[in-house]
Structure formats: structure tokens, C-alpha cells
Amino acid sequence: FFLVNHVHNSLKRDDTCFFLQLERPCNEEVKLHPLPLQQGSGVSGEVLHFNQGLILCRATDKTPSEFFICNPATKSRLPISLPIHDENLNAQAHVMIMLLECYDEFDDYMVVHFETPTDWSSDYACKILKPREGLWKPMEKGFCAGGRNMKFNMPVHDNGVIHFISDCGSYITKGSPYFEPYIMSYNIKNGTSTMLKLSKTARKSSTDQKCDMSIFNWGKVSMASSSICLVRLKRFTFKVWVLKDYKTSRWRRVMKLKTKEMGLKEKYPTITGFTVMNGELLIFATEKYIYCCGLTGENYMKIEEICENKCKYYVSLTSYMDTLRPCGPGAISLPC
């Protein structure tokens, strides 16, 4: 009862920090950075000795790769055996962890595995793992990704399905329905794949080699107002849209900002990674620093430096919520 209620309450809270790591697999240390104080959770050093903020980790220095679920508070981990044994396939596996929509007293999350096609097919075989069952179950229908490569490292769970955005680039024939970038959704319950179009302005000139687009959650998945946020970085300009109508693929642009107008420390910054947290902060990295930009409210378009960035190459920013909470006098003190 306590765990189920804790998960429900956690879904309503904002993310408080983010992981920083190199985009390519390597043995570099993964860094955890808190958001600016006014955006953080304000958690004190006296906290409960448990945590529902589970992390799916991949050990890249192993062949084949090893996956495990980690609990940062208890410093414990649970190994996950993948449903494949071929080392080449294992290296290309797409694995993600996601919270279940319907909680019970046994399971509050599942692990999803997509197997990379070995031929020209665009269908990815899908298997799911629930902690209670402990076995991988194959879905009857795989994930149809269309003609483009998908960004599996940034799934968005919204409206009961999981979403992925395709890459950009001009390698698709112009007459193809997959010529322009798109979002493809996958329904875990019935295995159906559905294409979701981007706005016309987002698709314009999107096959440019200097164009990069990503999607993120806008709001909390437990809230009726949750949606999908689209960020496009083309040359030196950020544009951000929010999906307003799911059925008609209607988007609303919420921001357009050039990097040279941000007042950054670098005169000609190279953006090496970006993400959106809590539907209100655009977090982005340059070769030297990490910044945040407000997307809503009083902090709209307000730029603030978070920390230095010692990863000079392209990085991955993964938002995280530390669900550790103060419990009053006599609490166990854990390191931040």
C-alpha cells in the first residue's frame, strides 16, 4: 500500500536533477547535477532510507552488454537478463524502463525491449518484462518504425502509448511518406503503431544536416494536461512546440530563441545536447557550460548557468527525480 501510494505521489512531483554522460557508449563517469536551487526539490540531508527513483543502467564495458536496475538510495542493483543471446544483437538492443499505468501491489514498472531488425524490415520485435512475472513476454505485433531510423534513447510515454521521434537527414526519397521527420507511437497493450505528424513549420527544411529534433514529456504523465514537447535546433536557433490536439496532430509553438541572443559566456557556442524538464525548463549544454532556459511563467526565456561541462563532446541529458523526502526528527542521513 505504501509503495503504490508513493509511486502515485512521485508522478505528481517535478524532476529535480539530471544525469550527464557522453552520447556515445564509453567508460566515462556519469555525472548527476541538481537543477538551480529555486527549481529543485529542497530536500534536506535527513531523508528516508528508500527510493522509488529507479534507474535503468547499461554497462558498456561488458561484452555482451549488461543491463540492471539501480536504486541510488540503497546503492543496490538488480541484473536484467535480455531475451537474446547473440552478442551482435545484444550490442544493438534498445531497452527502456517505464512506469505502469495500472498499479497493483506487485508491479509498478516494466522493462521494454526492442530487437533491432536484421533485414530491410522496419518492424522491431518487442518484448516486455514485469518484475512480478520475471519472464520476457513477446508482443504479438512488433513496433513499425516506418522508413527512418528512430531515436530510441528519448522515449515519451503519453496518452497511454510510448512515442519515438525519427532522425532528420535527406536519405529518404522525396515522394516517400517518410521523407520528412515524424513521431511514431507504439501501444504496449495492443501492439499498434501509429504515425504522428509534426507541425508544418517544424518539418520545413528539417532534412538539413544541421537540424536536430527531439521530443520530451510536457507535464506529468499522471496529469490530464500532460502532452508532448518538440524541440528543434537548427544551426543556432531553438524552436519549441507543444502538442495541443493529439488526434489532429495540431501543435503550438511556445518559443523561438537564437543562441547569440541568450547572453551566454561563449560568443559562438556549439550546442552539444539538450532536454526539457518538467515542461518548463530547456536544459542545454555547450562545450564548456550547461544552461537552463525558462519555457513558461515568470522565468520565460530567462537564461541561467547551471554548472561547467567537462564533457566537451556531444552529451546525453537524462532528467531524474530524487523521491527521497524529509521524515522529521530521527531520520537517517544519507549523502546527497
Rosetta silent file (secondary structure, phi, psi, omega in degrees, C-alpha in Angstrom):
SEQUENCE: FFLVNHVHNSLKRDDTCFFLQLERPCNEEVKLHPLPLQQGSGVSGEVLHFNQGLILCRATDKTPSEFFICNPATKSRLPISLPIHDENLNAQAHVMIMLLECYDEFDDYMVVHFETPTDWSSDYACKILKPREGLWKPMEKGFCAGGRNMKFNMPVHDNGVIHFISDCGSYITKGSPYFEPYIMSYNIKNGTSTMLKLSKTARKSSTDQKCDMSIFNWGKVSMASSSICLVRLKRFTFKVWVLKDYKTSRWRRVMKLKTKEMGLKEKYPTITGFTVMNGELLIFATEKYIYCCGLTGENYMKIEEICENKCKYYVSLTSYMDTLRPCGPGAISLPC
SCORE:     score description
SCORE:     0.000 S_00000001
   1 L     0.000  -43.604 -179.088    0.000    0.000    0.000 S_00000001
   2 H   -64.215  -46.194 -178.270    2.785    2.399    0.909 S_00000001
   3 H   -62.481  -43.225 -179.499    4.800    1.731   -2.276 S_00000001
   4 H   -61.699  -45.425  179.194    1.780    2.159   -4.557 S_00000001
   5 H   -66.475  -34.822  178.990    0.866    5.477   -2.932 S_00000001
   6 H   -64.701  -40.933  179.085    4.480    6.590   -3.057 S_00000001
   7 H   -64.184  -46.204  178.943    4.606    5.966   -6.809 S_00000001
   8 H   -58.195  -43.698  179.852    1.372    7.894   -7.399 S_00000001
   9 H   -67.632  -36.321 -179.192    2.683   10.844   -5.383 S_00000001
  10 H   -64.156  -37.148 -179.288    6.043   10.733   -7.156 S_00000001
  11 H   -63.351  -22.348 -178.390    4.398   11.073  -10.567 S_00000001
  12 L   -89.062   -7.865 -177.660    2.933   14.397   -9.487 S_00000001
  13 L   -94.423  160.537  179.515    6.292   15.854   -8.471 S_00000001
  14 L   -83.762  154.496  171.427    8.831   17.629  -10.649 S_00000001
  15 L   -69.425  146.908 -172.445   12.187   16.206  -11.656 S_00000001
  16 L  -116.569  -14.094 -177.687   14.951   17.690   -9.542 S_00000001
  17 E  -156.173  179.610 -179.292   18.211   16.780  -11.278 S_00000001
  18 E  -149.058  150.163  175.813   19.690   15.265  -14.424 S_00000001
  19 E   -90.585  140.153  177.556   22.362   12.800  -15.490 S_00000001
  20 E  -120.388  123.474  178.249   25.102   13.983  -17.842 S_00000001
  21 E  -150.513  159.145  178.139   27.002   11.477  -19.934 S_00000001
  22 E   -63.817  143.777 -176.353   28.643   11.256  -23.325 S_00000001
  23 L   -66.615  -37.271  178.966   26.195   10.414  -26.107 S_00000001
  24 L   -84.804  148.577  178.289   28.356    7.608  -27.487 S_00000001
  25 L   -59.806  130.537  179.955   28.963    4.483  -25.347 S_00000001
  26 L  -160.176  178.787 -178.649   32.125    4.887  -23.318 S_00000001
  27 L  -101.423   15.231  178.024   33.623    4.273  -19.915 S_00000001
  28 L   -68.433  149.317 -179.625   33.460    7.919  -18.793 S_00000001
  29 L   -67.615  138.096  177.014   31.890    8.581  -15.402 S_00000001
  30 L   -85.055  128.781 -177.726   28.216    9.562  -15.413 S_00000001
  31 E  -100.911  144.663  175.436   27.606   12.881  -13.617 S_00000001
  32 E  -116.385  121.494 -177.505   24.488   13.842  -11.639 S_00000001
  33 E  -120.172  134.460  175.053   23.683   17.561  -11.453 S_00000001
  34 E   -79.590  155.392  172.545   20.870   19.250   -9.477 S_00000001
  35 L   -71.490  165.259  175.490   18.735   21.958  -11.014 S_00000001
  36 L   -51.730  149.986 -171.626   19.171   25.521   -9.721 S_00000001
  37 H   -52.677  -41.164 -177.011   18.037   25.843   -6.104 S_00000001
  38 H   -70.867  -13.317  179.054   14.831   27.691   -6.904 S_00000001
  39 H  -102.123  -13.714 -172.663   13.823   24.859   -9.250 S_00000001
  40 L   -80.728 -175.916 -175.314   14.878   21.936   -7.058 S_00000001
  41 L   -84.837  -17.518 -178.434   13.005   19.889   -4.510 S_00000001
  42 L    70.248   26.949 -178.802   14.635   21.444   -1.444 S_00000001
  43 L   -71.864  131.973 -179.878   15.267   18.000    0.036 S_00000001
  44 L   -83.425  178.748 -179.894   17.320   18.135    3.228 S_00000001
  45 L   -74.603  -14.944 -179.891   20.076   15.759    4.271 S_00000001
  46 E   -95.388  106.878 -173.348   17.671   13.902    6.562 S_00000001
  47 L  -137.614  162.953  176.124   15.739   11.531    4.343 S_00000001
  48 L   -69.968  151.046 -176.967   14.081    8.143    4.381 S_00000001
  49 L   -90.394   57.951  174.133   16.234    5.159    3.513 S_00000001
  50 L  -159.881  166.661 -176.693   14.299    4.151    0.404 S_00000001
  51 L  -161.526  131.683  174.932   13.766    5.474   -3.083 S_00000001
  52 L   -97.337    2.875  179.863   11.330    4.824   -5.915 S_00000001
  53 L   -80.794   72.675 -177.545   13.567    6.724   -8.355 S_00000001
  54 L   -75.218  149.427 -179.114   14.795    3.615  -10.159 S_00000001
  55 E  -126.580  135.786  173.223   17.338    3.898  -12.983 S_00000001
  56 E   -92.172  121.409 -175.813   17.916    1.563  -15.899 S_00000001
  57 E  -117.666  152.831  177.458   21.673    1.227  -16.447 S_00000001
  58 E  -129.548  123.843  178.422   23.791   -0.356  -19.153 S_00000001
  59 E   -85.912  106.032 -174.361   27.359   -1.491  -18.550 S_00000001
  60 L   -82.324  -10.561 -179.874   29.127   -0.592  -21.798 S_00000001
  61 L   -90.221   10.241  179.495   32.454   -2.131  -20.802 S_00000001
  62 L  -110.613  147.384  175.161   30.964   -5.625  -20.963 S_00000001
  63 L  -130.780  113.131   -3.375   30.611   -7.924  -23.984 S_00000001
  64 L   -70.904  166.662 -177.930   27.807   -8.631  -24.338 S_00000001
  65 L   -61.059  148.626  178.184   26.403   -5.538  -22.639 S_00000001
  66 E  -112.260  138.295  177.715   24.874   -5.957  -19.197 S_00000001
  67 E  -115.563  146.830  175.299   21.661   -4.254  -18.048 S_00000001
  68 E  -158.943  154.423  175.453   20.472   -3.740  -14.500 S_00000001
  69 E   -95.855  130.650 -175.366   18.024   -1.637  -12.490 S_00000001
  70 E  -114.995  139.378  171.169   19.703    0.533   -9.852 S_00000001
  71 E  -108.578  105.486 -174.403   18.311    2.074   -6.664 S_00000001
  72 L   -62.427  -30.924 -176.328   20.586    5.055   -5.903 S_00000001
  73 L   -70.611  -45.786 -178.367   19.423    5.406   -2.288 S_00000001
  74 L   -91.016   -3.065 -179.234   20.164    1.859   -1.184 S_00000001
  75 L    54.213   39.818  179.025   23.077    1.517   -3.642 S_00000001
  76 E  -116.491  160.817  178.730   21.640   -1.797   -4.801 S_00000001
  77 E  -145.322  151.805 -179.279   21.072   -3.183   -8.282 S_00000001
  78 E  -120.410  114.336 -179.626   19.039   -5.908   -9.923 S_00000001
  79 E   -64.355  148.191  176.510   20.514   -7.601  -13.034 S_00000001
  80 E  -122.062  121.504  175.913   18.286   -7.981  -16.105 S_00000001
  81 L   -88.043  122.249 -179.009   18.832  -10.874  -18.478 S_00000001
  82 L   -74.282  154.374 -177.536   17.963   -9.831  -22.007 S_00000001
  83 L   -81.460   19.706  177.761   15.790  -12.144  -24.144 S_00000001
  84 L  -133.694  157.779 -175.809   18.551  -12.521  -26.747 S_00000001
  85 L  -125.563  -13.785  178.596   21.902  -14.262  -26.660 S_00000001
  86 L   -70.465  126.780 -175.515   23.608  -13.202  -29.873 S_00000001
  87 H   -64.083  -36.568 -179.856   26.391  -10.752  -28.924 S_00000001
  88 H   -66.473  -42.289  178.199   25.940   -8.629  -32.044 S_00000001
  89 H   -67.710  -38.717 -177.883   22.225   -8.232  -31.418 S_00000001
  90 H   -60.312  -37.919 -178.810   22.823   -7.598  -27.746 S_00000001
  91 H   -67.155  -22.303 -177.474   25.066   -4.654  -28.548 S_00000001
  92 L  -106.587   10.077 -176.616   22.259   -3.054  -30.574 S_00000001
  93 L   -66.676  143.439  175.527   19.383   -3.764  -28.176 S_00000001
  94 E  -109.794  109.512 -175.095   17.017   -0.916  -27.328 S_00000001
  95 E  -124.177  138.899  178.370   15.919   -1.270  -23.713 S_00000001
  96 E  -146.222  157.029  177.735   13.949    1.183  -21.570 S_00000001
  97 E  -110.840  140.628  179.056   12.183    1.263  -18.233 S_00000001
  98 E  -147.448  149.483  178.267    8.719    2.766  -17.812 S_00000001
  99 E   -76.237  143.503  176.924    6.112    3.061  -15.095 S_00000001
 100 L   -77.265  149.171  178.588    2.939    1.064  -15.482 S_00000001
 101 L   -76.051  -37.213 -178.424   -0.361    2.913  -15.862 S_00000001
 102 L  -109.385  109.520 -176.959   -2.286    0.480  -13.668 S_00000001
 103 L   -86.992  148.433  170.185   -0.509   -0.228  -10.412 S_00000001
 104 L  -134.528 -175.533 -174.252   -1.031   -3.256   -8.254 S_00000001
 105 L   -76.309   -4.839 -178.049    0.618   -4.436   -5.084 S_00000001
 106 L  -107.486  -49.473 -173.223    3.311   -6.324   -7.005 S_00000001
 107 L  -115.602  138.315  171.030    4.435   -4.283  -10.030 S_00000001
 108 L  -130.052    5.802  175.693    4.888   -0.561  -10.513 S_00000001
 109 E  -153.581  165.963  174.135    7.173   -0.584  -13.563 S_00000001
 110 E  -139.316  159.772  175.664    8.029   -2.626  -16.628 S_00000001
 111 E  -113.469  130.803 -177.207   11.083   -3.003  -18.860 S_00000001
 112 E  -112.158  135.904 -177.589   10.575   -2.817  -22.636 S_00000001
 113 E  -126.407  126.105  175.132   12.954   -4.383  -25.151 S_00000001
 114 E  -111.843  128.908 -178.459   13.047   -3.736  -28.910 S_00000001
 115 E   -95.820  124.070 -177.754   15.095   -6.075  -31.061 S_00000001
 116 L   -62.622  130.368  178.607   16.889   -4.438  -33.980 S_00000001
 117 L   -59.841  144.873  179.787   15.735   -5.829  -37.361 S_00000001
 118 L  -100.452   -2.566  178.301   18.300   -7.986  -39.118 S_00000001
 119 L  -127.417 -157.750 -178.434   16.918   -7.363  -42.606 S_00000001
 120 L   -82.637    3.510  179.800   15.356   -4.446  -44.521 S_00000001
 121 L   -69.339  148.244  178.289   12.181   -4.658  -42.461 S_00000001
 122 L   -98.460    7.109 -178.635   11.223   -1.607  -40.360 S_00000001
 123 E   -91.211  130.284  177.229    9.486   -3.755  -37.713 S_00000001
 124 E  -104.382  120.790  175.402   11.134   -4.131  -34.310 S_00000001
 125 E   -64.188  138.375 -175.859   10.158   -7.207  -32.318 S_00000001
 126 E  -120.953  137.417  174.143    9.032   -6.151  -28.851 S_00000001
 127 E  -133.043  147.192  179.377    9.204   -7.991  -25.520 S_00000001
 128 E  -124.515  150.099  179.542    8.198   -6.755  -22.065 S_00000001
 129 E  -127.730  125.717  173.872    9.346   -7.753  -18.590 S_00000001
 130 L  -110.653  137.797 -175.740    7.335   -7.227  -15.400 S_00000001
 131 L   -55.142  -41.254 -175.951    9.077   -7.718  -12.038 S_00000001
 132 L   -64.062  -41.983 -176.608    6.380   -9.985  -10.605 S_00000001
 133 L   -79.309  -36.996  176.748    6.434  -12.389  -13.555 S_00000001
 134 L    71.752   10.478 -179.245   10.200  -12.315  -14.078 S_00000001
 135 L  -127.903  145.552  176.199    9.883  -13.547  -17.678 S_00000001
 136 E   -79.208  129.273  178.460   10.126  -11.772  -21.006 S_00000001
 137 E  -114.980  123.369 -179.912    6.846  -11.912  -22.928 S_00000001
 138 E   -76.122  142.382  174.190    6.840  -11.224  -26.671 S_00000001
 139 L   -80.720  145.267  179.532    4.205   -8.925  -28.138 S_00000001
 140 L   -63.936  -37.605  178.997    2.144  -10.356  -30.986 S_00000001
 141 L  -113.506  133.931  177.644    2.787   -7.236  -33.071 S_00000001
 142 L   -83.238  179.449 -179.924    6.152   -5.524  -33.262 S_00000001
 143 E   -88.916  119.075  177.843    6.873   -1.819  -33.458 S_00000001
 144 E   -89.773  113.499 -173.510    6.630   -0.461  -37.024 S_00000001
 145 L   -93.643   -6.175 -176.670    9.099    2.413  -37.240 S_00000001
 146 L    81.476 -157.300 -174.205    8.480    3.459  -40.844 S_00000001
 147 L   -90.317  -10.017 -177.058   11.304    4.283  -43.251 S_00000001
 148 L  -103.811  164.097  173.108   13.523    6.334  -40.964 S_00000001
 149 L   -76.574  141.574 -177.476   15.810    5.497  -38.077 S_00000001
 150 E  -102.595  151.152  176.214   14.225    6.163  -34.685 S_00000001
 151 L   -91.073   89.357 -177.061   15.722    7.864  -31.627 S_00000001
 152 L   -75.037  -10.695 -177.481   15.175    5.118  -29.057 S_00000001
 153 L   -83.961    2.367  179.446   17.169    6.991  -26.413 S_00000001
 154 L  -139.181   63.487  178.436   14.362    9.505  -25.828 S_00000001
 155 L   -71.443  146.415  175.623   11.003    7.717  -25.419 S_00000001
 156 E  -123.298  119.202  179.719    7.955    9.745  -24.369 S_00000001
 157 E   -96.796  110.999 -178.152    5.148    7.939  -22.563 S_00000001
 158 E  -155.448  150.190  176.883    1.899    9.857  -23.047 S_00000001
 159 L    59.133   28.870  177.224   -1.754    9.228  -23.880 S_00000001
 160 L    83.749    0.916 -178.801   -1.375    5.550  -22.994 S_00000001
 161 E  -134.812  168.400  178.654    1.328    4.812  -25.564 S_00000001
 162 E  -106.234  138.057 -173.629    5.080    5.215  -25.967 S_00000001
 163 E  -119.595  146.787  174.489    6.428    7.622  -28.599 S_00000001
 164 E  -134.830  144.636  175.082    9.681    7.922  -30.542 S_00000001
 165 E  -102.276  147.977  178.860   10.812   10.605  -32.958 S_00000001
 166 E   -82.033  171.910  175.303   12.712    9.795  -36.121 S_00000001
 167 L   -83.132  175.741  174.995   16.012   11.315  -37.108 S_00000001
 168 L  -100.627 -166.940  179.576   16.466   14.065  -39.684 S_00000001
 169 L   113.502  161.642 -174.079   18.531   13.904  -42.850 S_00000001
 170 L  -110.769   37.114 -177.086   17.916   13.636  -46.588 S_00000001
 171 L   -93.100    2.177  178.542   18.399    9.919  -47.155 S_00000001
 172 L  -104.748  140.092  178.616   14.697    9.236  -47.924 S_00000001
 173 L   -60.661  140.692 -173.334   13.198    9.707  -51.403 S_00000001
 174 L   -60.912  -31.500 -179.664   11.089   12.875  -51.594 S_00000001
 175 L   -79.040   -5.437 -177.551    7.927   11.059  -52.697 S_00000001
 176 L   -76.620  146.270  175.358    8.031    8.722  -49.698 S_00000001
 177 L   -66.517  -11.519  179.532    5.587    9.225  -46.781 S_00000001
 178 L  -105.652   17.357 -177.838    8.674    9.057  -44.557 S_00000001
 179 L   -61.803  -43.869  179.444   10.566   11.826  -46.388 S_00000001
 180 L   -97.292  153.333  178.243   10.128   14.294  -43.506 S_00000001
 181 L   -57.687  154.537 -176.480   10.792   13.502  -39.817 S_00000001
 182 L  -154.870  171.344  173.592    7.854   12.179  -37.818 S_00000001
 183 E  -110.229  136.083  176.363    6.800   10.676  -34.490 S_00000001
 184 E  -119.333  129.710  179.563    5.758    7.033  -34.301 S_00000001
 185 E  -103.475  156.204  178.711    3.758    5.732  -31.347 S_00000001
 186 E  -136.714  120.511  179.626    3.536    2.164  -30.058 S_00000001
 187 L   -86.421  113.703 -177.068    0.663    0.892  -27.937 S_00000001
 188 L   -64.030  -31.018 -175.360    2.037   -1.594  -25.405 S_00000001
 189 L   -73.369  -44.082 -176.216   -1.413   -3.105  -24.800 S_00000001
 190 L  -116.997   -1.978  175.196   -2.413   -3.994  -28.383 S_00000001
 191 L    74.238   20.371  179.723    0.836   -3.606  -30.324 S_00000001
 192 L   -89.647  142.966  177.475   -0.421   -1.000  -32.810 S_00000001
 193 E  -112.454  133.474 -176.760    1.935    1.562  -34.352 S_00000001
 194 E  -135.259  135.208  178.488    0.617    4.988  -35.404 S_00000001
 195 E   -84.687  138.560  176.975    2.356    7.917  -37.096 S_00000001
 196 E  -120.502  119.803 -176.276    2.031   11.372  -35.552 S_00000001
 197 L   -77.625  150.527  172.930    2.904   14.296  -37.833 S_00000001
 198 L   -87.382  167.165  178.391    4.990   17.257  -36.761 S_00000001
 199 L   -65.925  156.735 -178.153    3.886   20.838  -37.398 S_00000001
 200 H   -61.083  -41.406 -179.300    4.486   22.239  -40.883 S_00000001
 201 H   -68.236  -31.177  178.100    6.962   24.810  -39.620 S_00000001
 202 H   -71.840  -34.097 -179.029    8.894   22.134  -37.719 S_00000001
 203 H   -79.062  -18.931 -177.560    9.075   19.951  -40.826 S_00000001
 204 L   -64.008  124.922  179.993   10.209   22.828  -43.048 S_00000001
 205 L    57.000   26.609 -176.721   13.845   22.339  -44.070 S_00000001
 206 L   -77.214  -11.308  178.351   14.068   19.587  -41.440 S_00000001
 207 L   -86.953    6.052  175.979   16.188   17.378  -43.711 S_00000001
 208 L   -63.899  138.976 -178.733   19.055   19.866  -43.330 S_00000001
 209 L   -63.642  -23.176 -179.102   22.163   18.179  -41.931 S_00000001
 210 L   -96.630   20.349  178.308   22.394   20.912  -39.266 S_00000001
 211 E  -108.421  134.149  178.930   18.874   20.255  -38.000 S_00000001
 212 E  -136.191  129.952  179.944   18.244   18.189  -34.860 S_00000001
 213 E  -128.202  144.942  179.147   14.842   17.431  -33.307 S_00000001
 214 E  -144.792  158.606  177.488   13.848   15.651  -30.103 S_00000001
 215 E  -121.146  151.455 -178.501   10.676   15.039  -28.086 S_00000001
 216 E  -146.130  165.496  175.162   10.092   15.156  -24.336 S_00000001
 217 E   -71.779  139.736  174.312    7.235   14.937  -21.846 S_00000001
 218 E  -113.716  103.334 -173.076    5.337   18.178  -21.268 S_00000001
 219 L    88.916 -176.429 -178.641    3.912   17.956  -17.763 S_00000001
 220 L   -91.920  142.379 -177.018    3.459   14.782  -15.721 S_00000001
 221 L   -64.611  -20.183 -179.500    2.137   11.581  -17.315 S_00000001
 222 L   -83.943   -6.445 -176.721   -0.343   11.224  -14.444 S_00000001
 223 L  -100.576  146.788 -179.449   -1.975   14.562  -15.236 S_00000001
 224 L   -66.280  -23.938 -177.273   -4.749   15.118  -17.776 S_00000001
 225 L   -88.443    3.337 -179.216   -2.873   18.150  -19.120 S_00000001
 226 L   -65.974  152.293 -178.559    0.270   16.185  -19.991 S_00000001
 227 E  -157.537 -162.713 -179.387    1.416   16.275  -23.595 S_00000001
 228 E  -115.889  135.620  178.602    4.447   16.040  -25.882 S_00000001
 229 E  -108.767  131.866  179.059    7.064   18.744  -26.301 S_00000001
 230 E  -112.711  127.669  177.942    9.035   19.064  -29.557 S_00000001
 231 E  -119.668  129.029  176.639   12.368   20.892  -29.643 S_00000001
 232 E  -119.733  127.852  173.616   14.157   21.748  -32.877 S_00000001
 233 E  -114.248  111.685  178.934   17.704   23.049  -33.006 S_00000001
 234 E  -123.238  118.096 -175.484   18.671   24.246  -36.466 S_00000001
 235 L    56.069 -100.010 -176.671   22.026   25.904  -36.879 S_00000001
 236 L  -126.859   29.198 -177.091   21.891   28.420  -33.975 S_00000001
 237 E  -131.078  129.322  172.978   18.156   28.681  -33.258 S_00000001
 238 E   -93.102  136.606  169.829   15.938   26.822  -30.773 S_00000001
 239 E  -131.778  136.863 -176.154   12.231   26.386  -31.525 S_00000001
 240 E  -127.489  131.816  176.580    9.855   24.652  -29.104 S_00000001
 241 E  -123.850  155.420  173.384    6.340   23.327  -29.772 S_00000001
 242 E  -124.378  135.197  179.416    3.714   21.634  -27.583 S_00000001
 243 E   -73.057  118.547 -177.583    1.173   19.155  -28.956 S_00000001
 244 E   -96.910  -32.103  179.469   -2.288   20.668  -28.413 S_00000001
 245 E  -136.105  113.572 -173.345   -4.521   18.138  -30.177 S_00000001
 246 L   -67.816  -42.709 -174.138   -3.409   14.517  -30.379 S_00000001
 247 L   -68.426  -36.368 -176.819   -5.928   13.309  -32.978 S_00000001
 248 L   -99.511    1.335 -178.256   -5.304   16.099  -35.487 S_00000001
 249 L    55.612   46.126  179.659   -1.560   16.486  -34.776 S_00000001
 250 E   -95.582  126.274 -177.051   -2.017   20.184  -34.001 S_00000001
 251 E  -114.163  155.764  174.389    0.985   21.876  -32.409 S_00000001
 252 E  -127.009  126.972  179.088    1.526   25.289  -30.780 S_00000001
 253 E   -78.604  132.140 -177.839    4.893   26.998  -30.788 S_00000001
 254 E  -111.098  -14.142 -179.900    5.884   28.281  -27.357 S_00000001
 255 E  -161.914  144.491  168.929    9.378   29.639  -28.000 S_00000001
 256 E  -139.467  124.758 -175.084   11.871   30.735  -30.632 S_00000001
 257 E  -151.822  130.586  177.090   15.293   31.894  -29.492 S_00000001
 258 E   -88.493  141.193 -177.369   18.681   32.311  -31.143 S_00000001
 259 H   -62.753  -30.362 -179.553   21.727   31.254  -29.163 S_00000001
 260 H   -71.969  -12.768  178.966   23.505   34.534  -29.941 S_00000001
 261 H   -97.859    2.659 -175.193   20.651   36.371  -28.165 S_00000001
 262 L   -86.488  -14.019 -178.204   20.955   34.325  -24.956 S_00000001
 263 L    71.669   35.145 -179.358   23.890   36.194  -23.465 S_00000001
 264 L   -75.234  164.220 -179.604   25.963   33.038  -22.976 S_00000001
 265 L   -67.737  -31.475  178.300   29.615   33.128  -21.918 S_00000001
 266 L   -85.950  137.884 -179.255   30.663   31.711  -25.292 S_00000001
 267 L   -72.987  -43.296  178.243   30.435   34.079  -28.242 S_00000001
 268 L  -125.565   77.147 -173.874   29.770   31.340  -30.790 S_00000001
 269 L   -72.230  144.230  171.209   28.534   28.369  -28.731 S_00000001
 270 L  -103.522  118.959 -179.354   28.209   24.858  -30.084 S_00000001
 271 L   -78.846  121.824 -175.650   25.180   23.107  -28.564 S_00000001
 272 L  -106.445    0.533  178.423   26.217   19.578  -27.628 S_00000001
 273 E   171.056  153.242  178.149   22.955   18.328  -26.097 S_00000001
 274 E  -157.279  158.554  177.195   19.549   19.439  -24.800 S_00000001
 275 E  -155.239  168.206  175.090   16.455   18.224  -22.962 S_00000001
 276 E  -120.312  130.217 -179.764   13.208   19.584  -21.464 S_00000001
 277 E  -118.552  132.991  174.414   12.435   19.054  -17.779 S_00000001
 278 L    61.701   16.817  179.839    9.067   19.423  -16.059 S_00000001
 279 L    64.252   22.664 -177.123    7.553   21.076  -19.106 S_00000001
 280 L  -146.562  -10.822 -178.461    9.101   24.394  -18.055 S_00000001
 281 E  -130.319  126.553  170.047   12.877   24.236  -18.452 S_00000001
 282 E   -93.780  112.518  178.098   15.002   23.785  -21.552 S_00000001
 283 E   -99.014  126.380  179.896   18.337   22.379  -20.357 S_00000001
 284 E  -140.316  151.678 -176.968   21.144   22.590  -22.910 S_00000001
 285 E  -115.816  140.034  168.472   24.878   22.006  -22.943 S_00000001
 286 L  -107.227 -172.943 -178.913   27.662   23.781  -24.783 S_00000001
 287 L   -71.051  -14.743 -176.174   31.252   22.605  -24.968 S_00000001
 288 L  -123.858  -27.057 -173.194   32.032   24.435  -21.696 S_00000001
 289 E  -139.001  166.061  172.970   28.830   25.039  -19.727 S_00000001
 290 E  -121.408  131.401 -175.975   25.303   23.797  -19.031 S_00000001
 291 E  -124.147  165.551  170.735   22.450   26.296  -19.032 S_00000001
 292 E  -130.217  147.989  179.704   18.694   26.355  -18.462 S_00000001
 293 E  -131.551  126.578 -179.722   16.071   28.473  -20.201 S_00000001
 294 E   -70.091  138.521 -179.790   12.556   29.013  -18.854 S_00000001
 295 L  -108.609  -12.286 -177.832    9.700   27.991  -21.142 S_00000001
 296 L  -143.128  166.537  169.023    6.754   29.164  -19.036 S_00000001
 297 H    60.237 -148.631 -175.675    5.673   31.667  -16.389 S_00000001
 298 H   -66.410  -25.899 -178.021    7.924   34.260  -14.785 S_00000001
 299 H   -92.639   14.589 -177.051   11.101   32.519  -15.963 S_00000001
 300 E   -58.619  121.979  178.775   10.053   32.536  -19.643 S_00000001
 301 L    63.279   17.863  175.022   13.187   32.857  -21.809 S_00000001
 302 L   -85.406  126.296 -176.704   15.293   33.551  -18.720 S_00000001
 303 E   -99.873  135.305  178.942   18.777   32.055  -19.127 S_00000001
 304 E  -141.612  136.846  176.741   20.744   30.759  -16.145 S_00000001
 305 E   -78.758  133.285  178.915   24.052   28.920  -15.907 S_00000001
 306 E   -95.142  -51.824 -177.377   23.824   25.606  -14.035 S_00000001
 307 E  -168.587  175.267  173.993   27.402   24.347  -13.989 S_00000001
 308 E   -77.105  154.412  177.197   30.509   23.755  -16.032 S_00000001
 309 L  -116.949  110.399 -178.944   30.516   20.997  -18.628 S_00000001
 310 L   -91.877   -3.653  173.393   33.692   18.947  -18.659 S_00000001
 311 L   -91.674   99.056 -171.364   32.333   16.616  -21.362 S_00000001
 312 L   -75.011  -13.640 -176.341   33.433   18.570  -24.410 S_00000001
 313 L   -97.851 -172.629 -178.212   31.738   16.274  -26.893 S_00000001
 314 L   -67.937  133.838 -171.015   28.063   15.606  -27.616 S_00000001
 315 E  -122.364  163.735  175.366   26.281   14.595  -24.438 S_00000001
 316 E  -112.459  131.533  179.686   23.057   12.978  -23.276 S_00000001
 317 E  -113.774  116.334 -177.212   20.950   14.723  -20.611 S_00000001
 318 E  -116.293  115.993 -178.784   18.554   12.448  -18.706 S_00000001
 319 E   -69.999  153.040 -175.227   16.124   14.024  -16.236 S_00000001
 320 E  -151.494  145.579  177.753   15.684   12.359  -12.858 S_00000001
 321 L  -116.195  117.185  175.309   13.540   12.809   -9.767 S_00000001
 322 L   -83.092  106.025 -175.873   15.045   12.132   -6.357 S_00000001
 323 L   -87.117   12.606  174.146   11.972   10.973   -4.478 S_00000001
 324 L   -67.596  134.984 -175.323   13.768   10.935   -1.147 S_00000001
 325 L  -130.547  147.170  176.124   11.748   13.043    1.276 S_00000001
 326 L   -60.255  142.498  179.722   12.386   14.506    4.764 S_00000001
 327 L  -126.523   17.331  172.940   10.843   12.418    7.539 S_00000001
 328 L    86.592 -166.760 -177.809   11.431   14.649   10.571 S_00000001
 329 L   -57.571  141.792  177.280   13.497   14.044   13.728 S_00000001
 330 L    83.308    8.410 -177.661   15.469   10.821   13.904 S_00000001
 331 L   -70.416  154.609  176.797   15.687   10.446   10.118 S_00000001
 332 L   -77.596  131.747 -179.047   18.533    8.504    8.562 S_00000001
 333 E   -92.698  122.886  178.169   21.096   10.805    6.987 S_00000001
 334 L  -117.868  152.364  178.205   22.233    9.825    3.505 S_00000001
 335 L   -68.174  146.003  179.578   24.774   11.551    1.243 S_00000001
 336 L   -71.206    0.000    0.000   23.289   13.790   -1.448 S_00000001
